[in-house]
Amino acid sequence: MIAADNLPETTRDGDFDLLVYLQARQKLCEAALSQSVPQQYPETIYESMRYSLLAGGKRLRPILCLASCEMMGGTMEMAMPTACALEMIHTMSLIHDDLPAMDNDDYRRGKLTNHKVYGEDIAILAGDGLLAYAFEYIAAQTENVPAPQVLQVIAQLGKAVGAAGLVGGQVVDLESEGKSDISLETLDFIHKHKTGALLEACVVCGGILAGATPENLQRLSAYAQNIGLAFQIIDDILDITATQEQLGKTVGKDQQAQKVTYPSLWGIEESQKQAQQLIETACAQLEPFGAKAQPLLALAHFIVNRDR
Ligand code: GRG
């Protein structure tokens, strides 16, 4: 039996209340994000950066980073600058992904896309501004973490967003457009890089900031790789089953573009099973952490059961 004061603060009567936890963390992240990029001169670029950064979203990436840091014995304060930086990078990837040269989308997070409001030139620069600022923000704002750990976080994140991560995944995705013979191996490559790499960085960076051992970082990495792929499988399913109101963006785009996706290869039911299996594999990695793993376990289940 675990003492009540060792359980996460949002636990009531021994049960972890994910909804309460998510709402509280989302609120904290919103406030920290708004503070991180103040409105200033030149007005247009900051307005454009803030428009997308503060447009809502589940804030899953910063929440994963905070939860991982806390599970490994660190504090939310140690991880908040990195958590904000992760959301800045995620947001910049959405801004660039929505551009006419990429996915050409008009809606994101229930609002017009950045380039629809500010034009393509400013949208590109807003993405660039957020990307550069994310790294500056970690380096300048992280407190009470030894410098080598901060450096390790910056290196980890650089790898996750560059050609070895998001950028590489996006390139293979673009090259696969219009091809109906994409293999499962290529599909996995795209999503492990385009979606998985940043989710993995969130969890691993949280651990690094808390001073986790290499063995525990390995566990965090394995957990994150599995939730990353499950996240994308569910994303593909929601593109078929959800509405524009639910997702805040145009739906059915994959089918329209005849894109190879997990449900197009396996069907919806089998895709759901595969996602569930990945979540179970992810959660098994957290067994040694006992009750302290409750938030990350609940977040993994949220990923497969979400409807947006
Ligand atoms: C990173 C330098 C650099 C460039 C970007 C455009 C690009 C290269 C990569 C595309 C990355 C991308 C858009 C991946 C899709 C990830 C994904 C499933 C996003 C949806 O995430 P949610 O559901 O969204 O967490 P919210 O709005 O809730 O945050």
Tab-separated table of N, CA and C and ligand atoms in Angstrom, residues 55-61 87 89-98 102-103 108-109 127-128 131 160-162 165-171 173 191 193-196 198-199 231-232 235 238 247 249 306 308, ligand 1:
chain	number	residue	atom	x	y	z
A	55	ALA	N	-3.616	28.907	-29.755
A	55	ALA	CA	-4.894	28.573	-30.410
A	55	ALA	C	-5.560	27.347	-29.796
A	56	GLY	N	-5.072	26.880	-28.675
A	56	GLY	CA	-5.680	25.692	-28.055
A	56	GLY	C	-4.848	24.467	-28.368
A	57	GLY	N	-5.516	23.347	-28.563
A	57	GLY	CA	-4.755	22.102	-28.720
A	57	GLY	C	-4.740	21.385	-27.386
A	58	LYS	N	-4.405	20.120	-27.447
A	58	LYS	CA	-4.507	19.291	-26.238
A	58	LYS	C	-3.362	19.527	-25.259
A	59	ARG	N	-2.277	20.109	-25.750
A	59	ARG	CA	-1.070	20.365	-24.940
A	59	ARG	C	-0.463	19.057	-24.431
A	60	LEU	N	-0.643	18.018	-25.238
A	60	LEU	CA	-0.158	16.702	-24.845
A	60	LEU	C	1.364	16.667	-24.680
A	61	ARG	N	2.068	17.364	-25.564
A	61	ARG	CA	3.536	17.295	-25.519
A	61	ARG	C	4.116	17.926	-24.250
A	87	GLU	N	6.065	22.639	-27.111
A	87	GLU	CA	4.813	23.086	-27.734
A	87	GLU	C	5.105	24.127	-28.826
A	89	ILE	N	7.728	24.106	-30.764
A	89	ILE	CA	8.205	23.333	-31.924
A	89	ILE	C	7.039	22.590	-32.584
A	90	HIS	N	6.178	21.996	-31.769
A	90	HIS	CA	4.997	21.309	-32.322
A	90	HIS	C	4.163	22.299	-33.137
A	91	THR	N	3.943	23.496	-32.559
A	91	THR	CA	3.125	24.506	-33.242
A	91	THR	C	3.775	24.941	-34.552
A	92	MET	N	5.094	25.136	-34.533
A	92	MET	CA	5.755	25.545	-35.784
A	92	MET	C	5.612	24.465	-36.843
A	93	SER	N	5.663	23.195	-36.415
A	93	SER	CA	5.536	22.108	-37.403
A	93	SER	C	4.115	22.092	-37.991
A	94	LEU	N	3.129	22.460	-37.177
A	94	LEU	CA	1.749	22.531	-37.685
A	94	LEU	C	1.608	23.692	-38.673
A	95	ILE	N	2.200	24.846	-38.325
A	95	ILE	CA	2.120	26.022	-39.215
A	95	ILE	C	2.720	25.675	-40.576
A	96	HIS	N	3.911	25.072	-40.560
A	96	HIS	CA	4.571	24.749	-41.837
A	96	HIS	C	3.842	23.613	-42.566
A	97	ASP	N	3.343	22.654	-41.811
A	97	ASP	CA	2.617	21.525	-42.426
A	97	ASP	C	1.364	22.010	-43.164
A	98	ASP	N	0.748	23.079	-42.642
A	98	ASP	CA	-0.507	23.585	-43.224
A	98	ASP	C	-0.293	24.459	-44.464
A	102	MET	N	2.880	22.383	-48.568
A	102	MET	CA	2.849	21.082	-47.870
A	102	MET	C	1.423	20.526	-47.941
A	103	ASP	N	0.699	20.535	-46.815
A	103	ASP	CA	-0.630	19.901	-46.814
A	103	ASP	C	-1.749	20.824	-47.300
A	108	ARG	N	-7.050	24.813	-38.535
A	108	ARG	CA	-6.223	24.107	-37.553
A	108	ARG	C	-6.682	24.557	-36.183
A	109	ARG	N	-6.867	23.633	-35.303
A	109	ARG	CA	-7.287	23.933	-33.929
A	109	ARG	C	-8.544	24.814	-33.917
A	127	GLY	N	6.846	30.308	-38.026
A	127	GLY	CA	7.373	28.966	-37.733
A	127	GLY	C	8.853	29.032	-37.405
A	128	ASP	N	9.596	29.748	-38.216
A	128	ASP	CA	11.045	29.875	-37.984
A	128	ASP	C	11.314	30.552	-36.636
A	131	LEU	N	10.668	28.146	-33.802
A	131	LEU	CA	11.689	27.088	-33.737
A	131	LEU	C	12.962	27.608	-33.068
A	160	ALA	N	15.637	15.448	-32.705
A	160	ALA	CA	14.235	15.058	-32.933
A	160	ALA	C	13.550	15.897	-34.008
A	161	VAL	N	13.962	17.164	-34.166
A	161	VAL	CA	13.256	18.008	-35.137
A	161	VAL	C	13.934	18.064	-36.497
A	162	GLY	N	15.211	17.732	-36.565
A	162	GLY	CA	15.944	17.862	-37.824
A	162	GLY	C	15.689	16.718	-38.797
A	165	GLY	N	14.703	13.400	-37.675
A	165	GLY	CA	13.411	13.307	-36.985
A	165	GLY	C	12.276	13.844	-37.827
A	166	LEU	N	11.597	14.875	-37.298
A	166	LEU	CA	10.411	15.444	-37.969
A	166	LEU	C	10.635	15.771	-39.447
A	167	VAL	N	11.729	16.485	-39.713
A	167	VAL	CA	11.979	16.908	-41.098
A	167	VAL	C	12.129	15.688	-42.008
A	168	GLY	N	12.883	14.680	-41.546
A	168	GLY	CA	13.064	13.461	-42.348
A	168	GLY	C	11.741	12.757	-42.601
A	169	GLY	N	10.918	12.666	-41.565
A	169	GLY	CA	9.600	12.009	-41.699
A	169	GLY	C	8.716	12.753	-42.687
A	170	GLN	N	8.757	14.083	-42.601
A	170	GLN	CA	7.929	14.896	-43.494
A	170	GLN	C	8.386	14.724	-44.945
A	171	VAL	N	9.695	14.627	-45.161
A	171	VAL	CA	10.219	14.472	-46.526
A	171	VAL	C	9.735	13.149	-47.134
A	173	ASP	N	7.158	11.495	-46.250
A	173	ASP	CA	5.708	11.633	-46.420
A	173	ASP	C	5.407	12.352	-47.744
A	191	HIS	N	5.907	7.863	-39.757
A	191	HIS	CA	5.257	8.284	-38.512
A	191	HIS	C	6.164	8.204	-37.297
A	193	HIS	N	9.103	9.145	-37.383
A	193	HIS	CA	9.890	10.380	-37.462
A	193	HIS	C	9.009	11.623	-37.355
A	194	LYS	N	7.936	11.638	-38.167
A	194	LYS	CA	7.102	12.841	-38.250
A	194	LYS	C	6.339	13.101	-36.942
A	195	THR	N	5.839	12.062	-36.338
A	195	THR	CA	5.032	12.213	-35.118
A	195	THR	C	5.770	11.693	-33.887
A	196	GLY	N	6.399	10.519	-34.041
A	196	GLY	CA	6.977	9.832	-32.879
A	196	GLY	C	8.185	10.542	-32.283
A	198	LEU	N	9.109	13.649	-31.886
A	198	LEU	CA	8.876	14.762	-30.951
A	198	LEU	C	8.229	14.252	-29.657
A	199	LEU	N	7.303	13.292	-29.799
A	199	LEU	CA	6.674	12.731	-28.585
A	199	LEU	C	7.739	12.035	-27.729
A	231	PHE	N	-0.411	6.880	-31.179
A	231	PHE	CA	-1.003	8.207	-31.384
A	231	PHE	C	-1.317	8.414	-32.865
A	232	GLN	N	-0.364	8.034	-33.732
A	232	GLN	CA	-0.558	8.247	-35.163
A	232	GLN	C	-1.645	7.318	-35.724
A	235	ASP	N	-4.743	8.903	-34.876
A	235	ASP	CA	-4.883	10.105	-35.709
A	235	ASP	C	-5.449	9.725	-37.084
A	238	LEU	N	-9.138	8.781	-36.654
A	238	LEU	CA	-9.992	9.958	-36.431
A	238	LEU	C	-10.211	10.748	-37.719
A	247	LEU	N	-12.201	17.792	-34.450
A	247	LEU	CA	-10.752	17.882	-34.668
A	247	LEU	C	-10.256	19.307	-34.904
A	249	LYS	N	-10.036	20.730	-37.660
A	249	LYS	CA	-9.364	20.820	-38.966
A	249	LYS	C	-10.174	20.010	-39.983
A	306	ARG	N	-8.942	8.760	-27.086
A	306	ARG	CA	-9.344	10.150	-27.366
A	306	ARG	C	-10.294	10.210	-28.556
A	308	ARG	N	-10.472	13.373	-30.162
A	308	ARG	CA	-10.064	14.602	-30.861
A	308	ARG	C	-8.550	14.727	-30.916
B	1	GRG	C1	10.371	20.766	-37.374
B	1	GRG	C2	12.040	22.167	-38.663
B	1	GRG	C3	10.744	21.476	-38.622
B	1	GRG	C4	9.953	21.530	-39.701
B	1	GRG	C5	8.604	20.953	-39.776
B	1	GRG	C6	6.111	20.322	-41.476
B	1	GRG	C7	7.070	19.421	-40.791
B	1	GRG	C8	8.490	19.822	-40.761
B	1	GRG	C9	6.680	18.300	-40.177
B	1	GRG	C10	5.264	17.872	-40.032
B	1	GRG	C11	5.045	17.404	-38.644
B	1	GRG	C12	3.585	17.106	-38.362
B	1	GRG	C13	2.596	18.176	-38.638
B	1	GRG	C14	3.248	15.921	-37.848
B	1	GRG	C15	1.862	15.546	-37.485
B	1	GRG	C16	1.825	15.367	-36.001
B	1	GRG	C17	0.427	15.304	-35.488
B	1	GRG	C18	-0.258	13.991	-35.489
B	1	GRG	C19	-0.168	16.427	-35.054
B	1	GRG	C20	-1.440	16.521	-34.346
B	1	GRG	O1	-1.111	16.625	-32.973
B	1	GRG	P1	-2.206	16.846	-31.846
B	1	GRG	O2	-3.403	15.995	-32.140
B	1	GRG	O3	-2.595	18.359	-32.091
B	1	GRG	O4	-1.556	16.655	-30.530
B	1	GRG	P2	-3.002	19.471	-31.010
B	1	GRG	O5	-3.624	20.556	-31.848
B	1	GRG	O6	-3.970	18.869	-30.024
B	1	GRG	O7	-1.731	19.925	-30.359
